[in-house]
Amino acid sequence: MGLMTFLRNRAGYILVFAIGFAIVAFLVGDAINVGKPFWSANQKVVGTVDGNDISIDDFQPKVDQSLNQYKQQFGGSLNPQMTAMAVDQAWNAELAGVLLNKEYERLGLTVSEDELFDLLQGQNPSPLIKQYFSNPQTGQVDRATLMNFLKSKDAQALQQSNMLQQEIKNQSLQSKYSNLIRNSVYVTSLEATDEYNNRNKLANFKYVGLDYSTVADASVKLTDADYSAYYDENKARFNNPQESRSFDYVSFSIRPTVADSAAVKVQIEKIAADFQVSKNDSLFAAINSDVKVPYTYLSKGKLGDPALDSAVFALPAGSFYGPKLTGNSYKLIKVIDTRFSPDSVKVKHILIDPAKVGGDDKAAKLADSLRGLISKGGNFAELAKTYSVDGSKDQGGSLPSFTRGQMVPEFENAAFNGKAGDLKVVKSQFGYHIMSIERQMGTSKVAKLAYIEKALGASSKTQQAAYKAASNFLNDVKGKDFAKYAQEKGLKVSVADKIGATQGFAAGLDNPRKLIQDAYAADQGDVLPEIYTMTNEYVVARLTAVNPKGVLPLEAVKKEIQPLVLNAVKAKLLKDKLSGAGKGSLDQIASKVGAPVNPVQNIVFANPVIPGVAQENKLVGSVFGAQPGKVSAPVAGERGVYVFSVDGFTNPAPIANMFKQKESMLLSLGQRSGQAAFQALIDNATIKDNRVKFY
């Protein structure tokens, strides 16, 4: 009965709430269902530039392209720093694309059809055309190859052509914009004269200096007023261009123990014994090695370790090397065979895709038929255009020369093991190749190796113990003083300060991306939710500071500026000491304060370094603004407080060529002006950066 009475008395409220909830549910449901892209798209937005969303679907291929460039440039696997660089490179390209295109439109900058034609096919083509279509022998643009590329109807070639033309347009627009900015910069005769004098006028002076270290830190008691005074005078220094975060962390080592190392040694000795009598070397190596080295002929220098490389390549076929501990791993190597082989090979080929000709059998028959036709004088280039599915078809099947390790093994072996003039049919994972070996260049020793590498790693027992210790700390530290509790447990607290959202590194951490992502999802003071795995340690961290974009408040920089505030207070004490020594000569002041008089010769304003001391901008600036023969008031510098007396100045000869002086300055100003203009566009744009959610 009580329930029925309650419902009757509150029926109106319940009805209103129910109707309100239904409306909200309807609207939200409509947004989620009818506008489903609203939710899913927001999950895919890497960032927004002046209202232009950047989708992860468009952004990721550009990151991948940068990563591939790094792989080709540096080789080997990518580290977090390289990944962060690739993401930054793609992001900066997106910013430039949006912001510069708006500027081009605002300024009316365009590339006409005639201009584009000239950049593609004219007498002074785009640098990109020269880069991609120049003949290596002559250095001139190969017009025939260029025209074949531009006229190709192949879908892939059309896509590449469109991309190339767009990039040529972009470069041309950027060049016009840069020239426009550069031509707006000028240098007056007065500025040129000042610059010339700053670099050539000489000053000779003497000084008496009192170093800040002469005042003991313990004797100085800093007050809030001291901090505030320094902060107010130097506020411009504390402008934070982007949000950053700081965190403390403790580490739990997972490096191998003595017992772990002994166990690995026993294991590798057992593997070595079995390896020496194995019947299938390549399979045995593939099963037992932590690092996979291709079971093919390698040239010297490919093993990574110069000492190991030299030792192995000095051995004859049939030799066994190891076990040898180098770096952090044991190596075992069987030298299967050695021979002399070309350094590089130039071939042309026709690639037949079985899927496009009705299966493997038909592809093999077609390849044999084409080989027979070519051997009887058939035109290789024309057949390549007709039958090949490779991108080289428009170049007559011709490939750039290549060294070992650049092609799939079957293709590589056929090219290096044959001789110039050979015509072969080779099967690879891509299909059937009709290969013509055009020439082979150079010769050097190569070796076929069965390679085993076993890392000296921590055992599962060691890893479990470290993880358990990290887990216990993570559970127990919540709600406690992180640093104090770590100290109680005998753990060292490390600091990662002012870490950007997209940074690929942090002090002392080799794989910090997940940690940084979580730091940007946490609130100040939070212990981060996971145990983070680095190469040789587990890490537990706490977010200590959120430093927003803009001028940081005093509290955010107080710890950082403490040494500088300390010096500022010491400067007052030392100024008083020097002022109290009277207004006599430098020798008299030096005698009273117990410091020497130091002579300085031939200092220029543009290079304010005092020999044997440091760079002292304020001191040198004061010297060039002083009258000779007068003892100065005390000047607080970077290392200490100084009083000085100028002996004299040596003025340079008049500028011999004002035009050249201005031209030199304009070159430097022009380079900086373009960067400054782009930074101004960024500063005035509305940019939302969500990359930390994805990388």
XYZ file of C-alpha atoms in Angstrom:
695
model
C 0.000 0.000 0.000
C 2.845 2.374 0.893
C 4.381 1.864 -2.540
C 1.057 2.636 -4.314
C 0.643 5.843 -2.283
C 4.212 6.872 -3.113
C 3.581 6.341 -6.842
C 0.262 8.267 -6.791
C 1.805 11.261 -4.971
C 4.808 11.436 -7.299
C 3.250 10.342 -10.553
C 3.576 13.852 -12.043
C 7.304 14.013 -11.301
C 7.890 10.519 -12.624
C 5.930 11.284 -15.802
C 7.902 14.491 -16.461
C 11.210 12.671 -15.826
C 10.149 9.784 -18.074
C 9.157 12.107 -20.924
C 12.405 14.105 -20.526
C 14.468 10.952 -20.513
C 12.633 9.695 -23.620
C 13.363 12.950 -25.488
C 17.049 12.856 -24.530
C 17.242 9.171 -25.454
C 15.569 9.926 -28.778
C 17.974 12.768 -29.575
C 21.054 10.843 -28.450
C 19.844 7.743 -30.244
C 19.245 9.780 -33.369
C 22.746 11.250 -33.118
C 24.278 7.841 -32.627
C 22.248 6.034 -35.284
C 21.393 8.558 -37.987
C 24.635 10.477 -37.414
C 26.752 7.476 -36.559
C 29.757 9.064 -38.215
C 29.493 11.746 -35.499
C 30.706 9.254 -32.863
C 32.952 7.072 -34.969
C 34.474 10.043 -36.801
C 35.441 11.695 -33.534
C 37.202 8.510 -32.595
C 39.229 8.850 -35.801
C 40.180 12.532 -35.627
C 43.920 12.894 -35.094
C 43.620 16.653 -34.931
C 41.835 19.738 -36.205
C 43.402 22.747 -37.924
C 41.132 25.796 -38.274
C 38.075 23.536 -38.419
C 39.622 21.001 -40.811
C 39.553 17.520 -39.272
C 42.508 15.241 -39.937
C 41.354 11.618 -40.032
C 43.543 8.760 -38.875
C 42.641 6.996 -42.138
C 44.329 9.775 -44.126
C 47.070 10.489 -41.598
C 48.399 6.969 -40.993
C 49.568 6.315 -44.591
C 51.669 9.499 -44.385
C 53.204 8.298 -41.131
C 53.890 4.923 -42.756
C 55.564 6.661 -45.694
C 57.870 8.555 -43.310
C 58.626 5.341 -41.421
C 59.559 3.586 -44.651
C 61.916 6.447 -45.489
C 63.588 6.070 -42.080
C 63.913 2.318 -42.616
C 65.627 2.879 -45.968
C 67.826 5.634 -44.549
C 68.894 4.015 -41.288
C 68.155 0.322 -41.861
C 67.134 -2.149 -39.170
C 64.141 -1.838 -36.878
C 62.530 1.436 -35.863
C 62.800 2.741 -32.322
C 60.230 4.925 -30.484
C 62.201 8.072 -31.293
C 62.036 7.368 -35.036
C 58.311 6.665 -34.805
C 57.764 9.951 -32.957
C 59.811 11.769 -35.616
C 57.698 10.190 -38.365
C 54.472 11.236 -36.636
C 55.795 14.783 -36.160
C 56.877 14.950 -39.795
C 53.433 13.888 -41.006
C 51.742 16.308 -38.572
C 53.870 19.261 -39.668
C 53.065 18.426 -43.279
C 49.337 18.494 -42.423
C 49.710 21.866 -40.679
C 51.597 23.237 -43.671
C 49.036 21.830 -46.092
C 46.073 23.495 -44.390
C 47.650 26.779 -43.292
C 49.751 27.475 -46.372
C 46.937 26.616 -48.780
C 44.747 29.165 -46.977
C 47.522 31.698 -47.406
C 47.956 30.869 -51.092
C 44.232 31.361 -51.645
C 44.180 34.618 -49.651
C 47.128 35.987 -51.618
C 45.878 34.724 -54.986
C 48.890 32.459 -55.590
C 48.269 29.782 -58.241
C 50.114 27.541 -60.691
C 48.704 27.863 -64.196
C 48.422 25.003 -66.672
C 51.223 26.544 -68.741
C 53.453 26.784 -65.662
C 52.760 23.166 -64.736
C 53.498 22.023 -68.285
C 56.811 23.887 -68.185
C 57.685 22.380 -64.803
C 56.941 18.901 -66.139
C 58.330 19.041 -69.670
C 60.023 22.423 -70.150
C 63.682 23.333 -70.464
C 63.956 24.052 -66.726
C 61.865 21.294 -65.127
C 60.972 20.871 -61.470
C 63.705 19.481 -59.182
C 61.423 16.459 -58.661
C 61.504 15.693 -62.391
C 65.293 15.944 -62.318
C 65.424 13.701 -59.254
C 63.227 10.920 -60.614
C 63.919 10.983 -64.358
C 67.586 11.950 -64.763
C 69.892 9.519 -66.538
C 72.574 8.472 -63.988
C 75.260 8.443 -66.685
C 74.545 11.840 -68.293
C 72.824 13.652 -65.428
C 70.229 14.911 -67.957
C 66.474 14.287 -67.842
C 65.564 11.155 -69.804
C 62.790 12.669 -71.916
C 61.617 9.356 -73.365
C 61.179 7.759 -69.946
C 59.429 10.874 -68.647
C 56.967 10.988 -71.539
C 56.215 7.259 -71.251
C 55.432 7.809 -67.569
C 53.189 10.853 -68.171
C 51.294 9.184 -71.030
C 50.788 5.810 -69.320
C 47.164 4.688 -68.866
C 48.046 2.128 -66.178
C 46.004 2.815 -63.005
C 49.033 2.744 -60.711
C 51.056 4.952 -63.027
C 48.165 7.430 -63.287
C 47.934 7.620 -59.506
C 51.689 8.187 -59.210
C 51.582 10.808 -61.955
C 48.783 12.718 -60.210
C 50.665 12.608 -56.919
C 53.852 13.830 -58.592
C 52.075 16.707 -60.341
C 50.382 17.750 -57.111
C 53.709 17.760 -55.280
C 55.279 19.821 -58.081
C 52.412 22.316 -57.734
C 52.917 22.431 -53.975
C 56.638 23.071 -54.354
C 56.014 25.830 -56.882
C 53.440 27.527 -54.637
C 55.751 27.239 -51.653
C 58.581 28.767 -53.691
C 56.367 31.691 -54.731
C 55.242 32.240 -51.151
C 58.810 32.057 -49.823
C 59.979 34.550 -52.440
C 57.111 36.853 -51.545
C 58.088 36.749 -47.866
C 61.792 37.059 -48.621
C 61.282 40.059 -50.904
C 59.357 41.856 -48.166
C 62.487 41.886 -45.969
C 64.998 44.702 -46.312
C 68.085 45.998 -44.503
C 68.799 49.694 -43.994
C 72.292 51.169 -44.169
C 72.098 51.929 -40.451
C 71.305 48.267 -39.666
C 74.114 47.075 -41.918
C 76.571 49.439 -40.218
C 75.476 48.306 -36.748
C 75.887 44.650 -37.693
C 79.321 45.332 -39.176
C 80.453 47.206 -36.058
C 79.061 44.549 -33.720
C 81.278 41.971 -35.402
C 84.384 44.079 -35.926
C 84.628 46.792 -33.279
C 87.083 45.698 -30.548
C 86.949 46.507 -26.830
C 89.802 46.301 -24.305
C 88.827 46.464 -20.635
C 89.651 45.291 -17.130
C 87.252 43.875 -14.590
C 86.982 42.680 -11.003
C 84.552 39.804 -10.531
C 82.990 38.079 -7.538
C 81.648 34.636 -8.395
C 78.288 33.522 -6.997
C 80.028 30.434 -5.614
C 81.867 32.673 -3.125
C 78.569 32.941 -1.216
C 77.560 29.656 0.430
C 74.091 28.445 -0.571
C 73.274 27.617 3.040
C 73.812 31.243 4.064
C 71.021 32.468 1.765
C 67.401 32.136 2.887
C 65.016 32.523 -0.026
C 61.622 34.171 0.564
C 58.414 34.163 -1.465
C 59.203 37.766 -2.366
C 62.524 36.676 -3.879
C 60.771 34.126 -6.063
C 58.049 36.582 -7.080
C 60.569 39.301 -7.961
C 62.592 36.978 -10.184
C 59.430 35.526 -11.778
C 57.964 38.956 -12.576
C 61.225 40.191 -14.126
C 61.625 37.079 -16.295
C 58.043 36.091 -17.066
C 58.722 35.847 -20.802
C 61.070 32.910 -20.108
C 58.196 30.832 -18.771
C 56.043 30.788 -21.880
C 55.195 27.152 -22.610
C 54.596 26.755 -26.392
C 52.752 23.447 -25.952
C 51.219 21.580 -23.046
C 53.682 19.304 -21.303
C 53.551 16.943 -18.336
C 56.029 15.746 -15.738
C 56.128 12.493 -13.810
C 58.175 10.672 -11.201
C 58.871 6.982 -11.606
C 60.594 4.041 -9.980
C 62.164 1.097 -11.816
C 62.350 -2.623 -11.109
C 65.252 -4.242 -12.964
C 64.738 -7.250 -15.217
C 68.367 -7.525 -16.276
C 69.775 -11.063 -16.195
C 71.188 -12.222 -12.883
C 74.414 -14.215 -12.498
C 72.291 -17.367 -12.351
C 70.477 -16.362 -15.558
C 73.767 -15.812 -17.392
C 75.082 -19.197 -16.272
C 71.891 -20.908 -17.463
C 72.120 -19.259 -20.910
C 75.766 -20.363 -21.214
C 74.815 -23.989 -20.489
C 71.981 -23.729 -23.023
C 74.155 -22.271 -25.792
C 76.852 -24.922 -25.262
C 74.207 -27.628 -25.685
C 72.901 -25.905 -28.843
C 76.471 -25.603 -30.184
C 77.080 -29.329 -29.754
C 73.844 -30.186 -31.573
C 74.450 -27.551 -34.244
C 77.827 -29.053 -35.226
C 76.225 -32.400 -36.079
C 72.884 -31.125 -37.440
C 71.822 -32.418 -40.859
C 69.639 -29.418 -41.763
C 71.612 -26.303 -40.869
C 69.130 -23.701 -42.089
C 66.185 -25.281 -40.228
C 68.227 -25.764 -37.036
C 69.357 -22.112 -37.106
C 65.836 -20.838 -37.785
C 64.451 -22.796 -34.809
C 67.164 -21.870 -32.304
C 68.177 -18.298 -33.155
C 66.646 -15.204 -31.543
C 67.772 -13.161 -34.572
C 66.845 -14.352 -38.049
C 69.640 -13.948 -40.633
C 68.684 -15.010 -44.193
C 70.132 -18.352 -45.228
C 71.717 -16.948 -48.350
C 74.991 -15.466 -49.527
C 75.961 -12.370 -47.540
C 78.628 -9.805 -48.309
C 81.088 -8.642 -45.683
C 79.699 -6.017 -43.331
C 76.181 -7.444 -43.042
C 76.568 -9.062 -39.592
C 76.494 -5.775 -37.708
C 79.483 -6.475 -35.446
C 82.757 -5.534 -37.248
C 84.964 -7.872 -35.159
C 82.557 -10.800 -35.643
C 82.234 -9.989 -39.331
C 86.016 -9.965 -39.879
C 86.505 -13.221 -37.979
C 83.789 -15.103 -39.852
C 84.754 -13.894 -43.344
C 88.341 -15.014 -42.741
C 87.171 -18.625 -42.272
C 86.997 -21.212 -45.082
C 83.838 -23.131 -45.989
C 83.007 -25.867 -43.466
C 84.249 -23.865 -40.450
C 82.372 -23.497 -37.184
C 82.532 -20.293 -35.112
C 81.478 -19.921 -31.472
C 79.929 -19.906 -29.061
C 81.207 -16.326 -28.767
C 79.757 -13.747 -26.341
C 79.719 -10.299 -27.979
C 77.539 -7.455 -26.825
C 74.603 -8.996 -25.022
C 74.307 -12.279 -26.895
C 76.092 -15.506 -27.835
C 76.804 -16.177 -31.530
C 77.154 -19.529 -33.308
C 77.946 -19.614 -37.032
C 78.504 -22.357 -39.579
C 80.263 -21.249 -42.763
C 78.426 -23.332 -45.364
C 80.110 -21.954 -48.471
C 82.230 -19.030 -49.698
C 82.703 -17.658 -53.198
C 83.397 -14.483 -55.131
C 80.296 -12.779 -56.437
C 79.300 -9.515 -58.178
C 78.807 -6.480 -55.939
C 75.715 -5.362 -57.857
C 73.625 -6.486 -60.815
C 71.521 -4.716 -63.450
C 68.600 -6.709 -64.861
C 65.336 -6.277 -66.688
C 62.370 -8.552 -66.179
C 58.798 -9.379 -67.102
C 56.590 -10.437 -64.181
C 53.686 -12.827 -64.863
C 50.981 -12.982 -62.180
C 49.445 -16.516 -62.124
C 46.170 -15.131 -60.774
C 45.730 -13.032 -63.921
C 46.462 -15.714 -66.511
C 44.473 -18.639 -65.155
C 46.778 -20.303 -62.648
C 50.312 -21.442 -61.986
C 50.608 -23.868 -64.910
C 49.507 -21.299 -67.475
C 51.847 -18.691 -65.971
C 54.792 -21.104 -66.226
C 53.954 -21.937 -69.864
C 53.555 -18.256 -70.765
C 56.898 -17.443 -69.137
C 58.625 -20.224 -71.108
C 57.001 -19.028 -74.339
C 58.112 -15.434 -73.753
C 61.655 -16.555 -72.954
C 61.736 -18.516 -76.201
C 60.357 -15.561 -78.147
C 62.965 -13.170 -76.646
C 65.805 -15.619 -77.272
C 64.851 -15.583 -80.964
C 65.050 -11.781 -81.153
C 61.703 -10.692 -79.695
C 61.477 -7.127 -78.360
C 61.846 -7.408 -74.574
C 60.565 -3.874 -73.876
C 57.398 -4.302 -75.952
C 56.669 -7.699 -74.373
C 57.175 -6.174 -70.914
C 54.602 -3.465 -71.678
C 52.130 -6.095 -72.852
C 52.551 -8.884 -70.288
C 54.333 -7.590 -67.164
C 52.366 -6.619 -64.039
C 55.383 -4.915 -62.445
C 55.744 -1.126 -62.231
C 58.881 -1.379 -64.366
C 56.852 -2.347 -67.452
C 56.835 1.246 -68.762
C 60.631 1.289 -68.537
C 60.840 -1.833 -70.663
C 61.120 -3.998 -67.554
C 64.403 -2.332 -66.584
C 65.223 -2.224 -62.849
C 67.816 -0.035 -61.107
C 71.013 -1.905 -60.238
C 70.806 -3.636 -56.840
C 73.061 -5.267 -54.273
C 72.513 -8.409 -52.213
C 69.727 -8.171 -49.678
C 67.450 -5.920 -51.744
C 65.414 -8.552 -53.603
C 63.549 -11.715 -52.638
C 65.997 -14.667 -52.373
C 64.941 -16.514 -55.564
C 65.237 -13.410 -57.712
C 68.497 -12.337 -56.071
C 70.155 -15.752 -56.385
C 69.282 -15.996 -60.071
C 70.704 -12.511 -60.744
C 73.953 -12.953 -58.802
C 74.633 -16.597 -59.668
C 74.188 -16.135 -63.426
C 76.272 -14.104 -65.838
C 75.713 -11.137 -68.088
C 73.571 -12.104 -71.100
C 71.681 -14.919 -69.322
C 67.938 -15.156 -69.930
C 66.134 -17.060 -67.160
C 62.694 -17.935 -65.867
C 62.547 -17.516 -62.078
C 59.636 -18.252 -59.753
C 59.180 -16.106 -56.632
C 56.378 -15.260 -54.229
C 55.226 -12.616 -56.755
C 54.909 -14.944 -59.735
C 57.099 -15.910 -62.710
C 59.906 -13.598 -63.846
C 61.522 -13.686 -67.260
C 64.887 -12.202 -66.251
C 67.574 -10.839 -68.546
C 70.903 -10.133 -66.810
C 72.245 -6.979 -68.474
C 75.487 -6.543 -66.524
C 77.242 -7.389 -63.255
C 79.480 -4.836 -61.533
C 82.426 -5.406 -59.182
C 83.345 -8.588 -57.325
C 83.917 -9.494 -53.669
C 83.822 -12.465 -51.323
C 80.425 -13.625 -50.076
C 79.585 -16.347 -47.602
C 76.567 -18.532 -47.023
C 76.075 -18.780 -43.269
C 73.873 -20.691 -40.864
C 73.603 -18.158 -38.026
C 72.385 -18.543 -34.442
C 72.203 -15.714 -31.911
C 71.000 -16.283 -28.358
C 70.335 -13.208 -26.217
C 71.647 -13.067 -22.670
C 68.241 -12.373 -21.157
C 66.578 -12.550 -17.782
C 64.895 -15.822 -16.868
C 61.151 -16.033 -16.357
C 61.839 -16.382 -12.619
C 63.775 -13.102 -12.577
C 61.078 -11.350 -14.605
C 58.296 -12.681 -12.385
C 60.070 -11.523 -9.238
C 60.568 -8.022 -10.663
C 56.966 -7.836 -11.864
C 55.672 -8.948 -8.484
C 57.739 -6.260 -6.734
C 56.414 -3.635 -9.188
C 52.845 -4.871 -8.727
C 53.100 -4.725 -4.932
C 54.489 -1.197 -5.117
C 51.733 -0.063 -7.508
C 49.025 -1.433 -5.222
C 50.540 -0.121 -2.000
C 51.577 3.378 -3.120
C 48.071 4.548 -4.007
C 46.947 7.156 -1.513
C 50.476 7.599 -0.143
C 53.325 10.024 -0.753
C 54.941 8.470 -3.839
C 58.487 9.734 -3.242
C 58.461 9.079 0.487
C 57.098 5.541 0.111
C 59.666 4.752 -2.613
C 62.425 5.961 -0.287
C 61.117 3.715 2.484
C 61.352 0.780 0.072
C 64.903 1.687 -0.913
C 63.901 2.675 -4.451
C 65.356 5.547 -6.444
C 62.819 8.084 -7.716
C 63.652 9.373 -11.195
C 62.099 12.419 -12.850
C 60.890 12.941 -16.417
C 60.226 16.662 -16.726
C 58.173 18.597 -19.286
C 57.338 15.692 -21.576
C 55.411 16.595 -24.731
C 52.376 14.629 -25.814
C 54.068 13.153 -28.879
C 57.589 12.695 -27.539
C 59.231 9.376 -28.329
C 61.660 9.613 -25.435
C 61.808 10.455 -21.747
C 64.771 10.633 -19.400
C 65.983 7.106 -18.582
C 63.143 5.319 -20.418
C 63.628 3.543 -23.746
C 59.999 2.790 -24.612
C 57.819 5.400 -22.912
C 54.956 5.948 -25.362
C 52.241 4.045 -23.447
C 53.353 5.702 -20.225
C 53.165 9.162 -21.849
C 49.732 8.403 -23.288
C 48.442 7.441 -19.843
C 50.063 10.532 -18.313
C 48.004 12.671 -20.695
C 44.828 10.849 -19.664
C 45.533 11.296 -15.922
C 45.075 14.117 -13.425
C 47.904 15.725 -11.537
C 48.902 13.574 -8.568
C 47.506 10.336 -10.038
C 49.556 7.167 -9.913
C 49.390 5.865 -13.480
C 47.328 2.684 -13.837
C 49.825 0.203 -15.307
C 53.203 -1.379 -14.855
C 55.119 -0.217 -17.926
C 57.576 -2.555 -19.617
C 60.889 -1.135 -20.815
C 63.736 -3.170 -22.323
C 65.382 -3.995 -18.996
C 62.946 -2.820 -16.339
C 59.380 -2.462 -15.170
C 58.257 1.051 -14.296
C 55.617 2.532 -11.978
C 54.943 6.269 -12.354
C 52.989 9.185 -10.881
C 51.937 12.346 -12.717
C 53.454 15.272 -10.823
C 52.663 18.286 -13.001
C 50.445 19.438 -15.852
C 52.058 22.398 -17.582
C 49.438 24.082 -19.797
C 50.180 26.020 -22.966
C 50.982 29.658 -22.236
C 52.823 31.436 -19.449
C 53.319 29.001 -16.592
C 52.391 30.154 -13.079
C 55.080 30.683 -10.468
C 54.228 27.474 -8.614
C 54.807 25.430 -11.763
C 58.360 26.733 -12.206
C 59.351 27.415 -8.592
C 61.523 24.335 -8.227
C 63.112 24.876 -11.626
C 64.092 28.509 -10.992
C 65.426 27.997 -7.462
C 69.129 28.101 -8.544
C 68.468 31.253 -10.570
C 66.634 32.962 -7.695
C 69.489 31.954 -5.418
C 71.943 33.676 -7.766
C 69.714 36.747 -7.977
C 69.766 37.092 -4.168
C 73.524 36.480 -4.116
C 73.894 39.165 -6.793
C 72.366 41.731 -4.428
C 74.806 40.753 -1.682
C 77.803 40.899 -4.027
C 76.678 44.210 -5.520
C 76.529 45.657 -2.015
C 80.000 44.297 -1.335
C 81.464 45.871 -4.484
C 79.614 49.155 -3.905
C 80.896 49.192 -0.331
C 84.464 48.998 -1.627
C 84.174 52.626 -2.675
C 84.449 54.482 -5.983
C 88.200 54.423 -6.374
C 90.209 52.690 -9.047
C 89.767 49.026 -9.988
C 92.996 48.232 -8.155
C 91.621 49.791 -4.944
C 88.309 47.938 -5.266
C 90.119 44.661 -6.000
C 92.273 45.110 -2.907
C 89.264 45.691 -0.665
C 87.216 42.734 -1.926
C 90.176 40.350 -2.240
C 89.834 39.675 -5.962
C 92.244 40.223 -8.879
C 91.972 42.749 -11.695
C 91.538 40.800 -14.957
C 92.489 42.348 -18.316
C 90.497 41.400 -21.433
C 91.607 42.158 -24.978
C 89.840 42.359 -28.342
C 86.282 41.430 -27.342
C 83.540 41.961 -29.940
C 79.896 42.637 -29.135
C 78.672 39.766 -31.328
C 80.688 37.175 -29.366
C 80.301 38.099 -25.663
C 82.527 35.350 -24.219
C 85.012 36.268 -21.486
C 88.071 33.990 -21.850
C 88.299 31.502 -19.001
C 84.943 32.587 -17.546
C 81.787 32.156 -19.602
C 79.424 33.929 -21.956
C 78.534 37.147 -20.135
C 76.042 39.069 -22.253
C 75.210 41.743 -19.660
C 78.848 42.477 -18.881
C 79.919 42.769 -22.532
C 76.806 44.764 -23.417
C 77.585 47.183 -20.595
C 81.214 47.471 -21.751
C 80.171 48.559 -25.258
C 77.853 51.177 -23.773
C 80.439 52.643 -21.388
C 82.867 55.557 -21.567
C 86.603 54.681 -21.427
C 88.429 55.346 -18.154
C 85.413 55.236 -15.855
C 84.789 52.530 -13.243
C 81.321 51.054 -13.778
C 78.565 50.306 -11.341
C 78.283 46.598 -10.412
C 76.824 44.405 -13.190
C 75.140 41.069 -12.363
C 76.026 38.433 -14.954
C 75.595 34.685 -15.424
C 78.554 33.610 -13.254
C 78.950 36.518 -10.879
C 78.912 40.285 -10.325
C 81.439 42.549 -12.019
C 82.789 46.102 -12.028
C 84.895 47.157 -15.000
C 86.775 49.973 -16.648
C 87.135 50.316 -20.426
C 90.680 50.962 -21.667
C 89.517 51.817 -25.173
C 87.843 50.756 -28.384
C 89.303 49.995 -31.796
C 86.895 50.967 -34.543
C 86.984 48.950 -37.777
C 87.677 50.423 -41.197
C 84.570 51.742 -42.971
C 82.494 49.187 -44.842
C 84.163 48.633 -48.191
C 81.047 47.351 -49.965
C 77.698 48.281 -48.401
C 75.805 46.269 -51.035
C 77.574 43.018 -50.118
C 77.070 43.684 -46.413
C 73.328 44.134 -46.940
C 73.164 41.122 -49.275
C 74.781 38.880 -46.649
C 72.330 40.056 -43.987
C 69.365 39.688 -46.340
C 70.288 36.069 -47.052
C 70.191 35.242 -43.346
C 67.048 37.307 -42.718
C 65.302 35.735 -45.706
C 65.899 32.229 -44.386
C 64.572 33.165 -40.954
C 61.617 35.133 -42.312
C 60.027 32.078 -43.943
C 60.208 30.107 -40.704
C 58.907 33.090 -38.738
C 55.975 33.555 -41.138
C 54.960 29.906 -40.840
C 55.259 30.057 -37.043
C 53.015 33.133 -37.078
C 50.412 31.159 -39.047
C 50.572 28.383 -36.434
C 50.342 30.851 -33.544
C 47.216 32.435 -35.034
C 45.510 29.179 -36.006
C 43.065 27.149 -33.938
C 44.774 23.775 -33.603
C 43.567 20.752 -31.668
C 46.181 18.011 -31.440
C 44.817 14.549 -30.529
C 47.839 12.527 -31.636
C 48.563 11.293 -28.122
C 45.387 9.169 -28.335
C 46.716 7.278 -31.345
C 50.510 7.088 -31.000
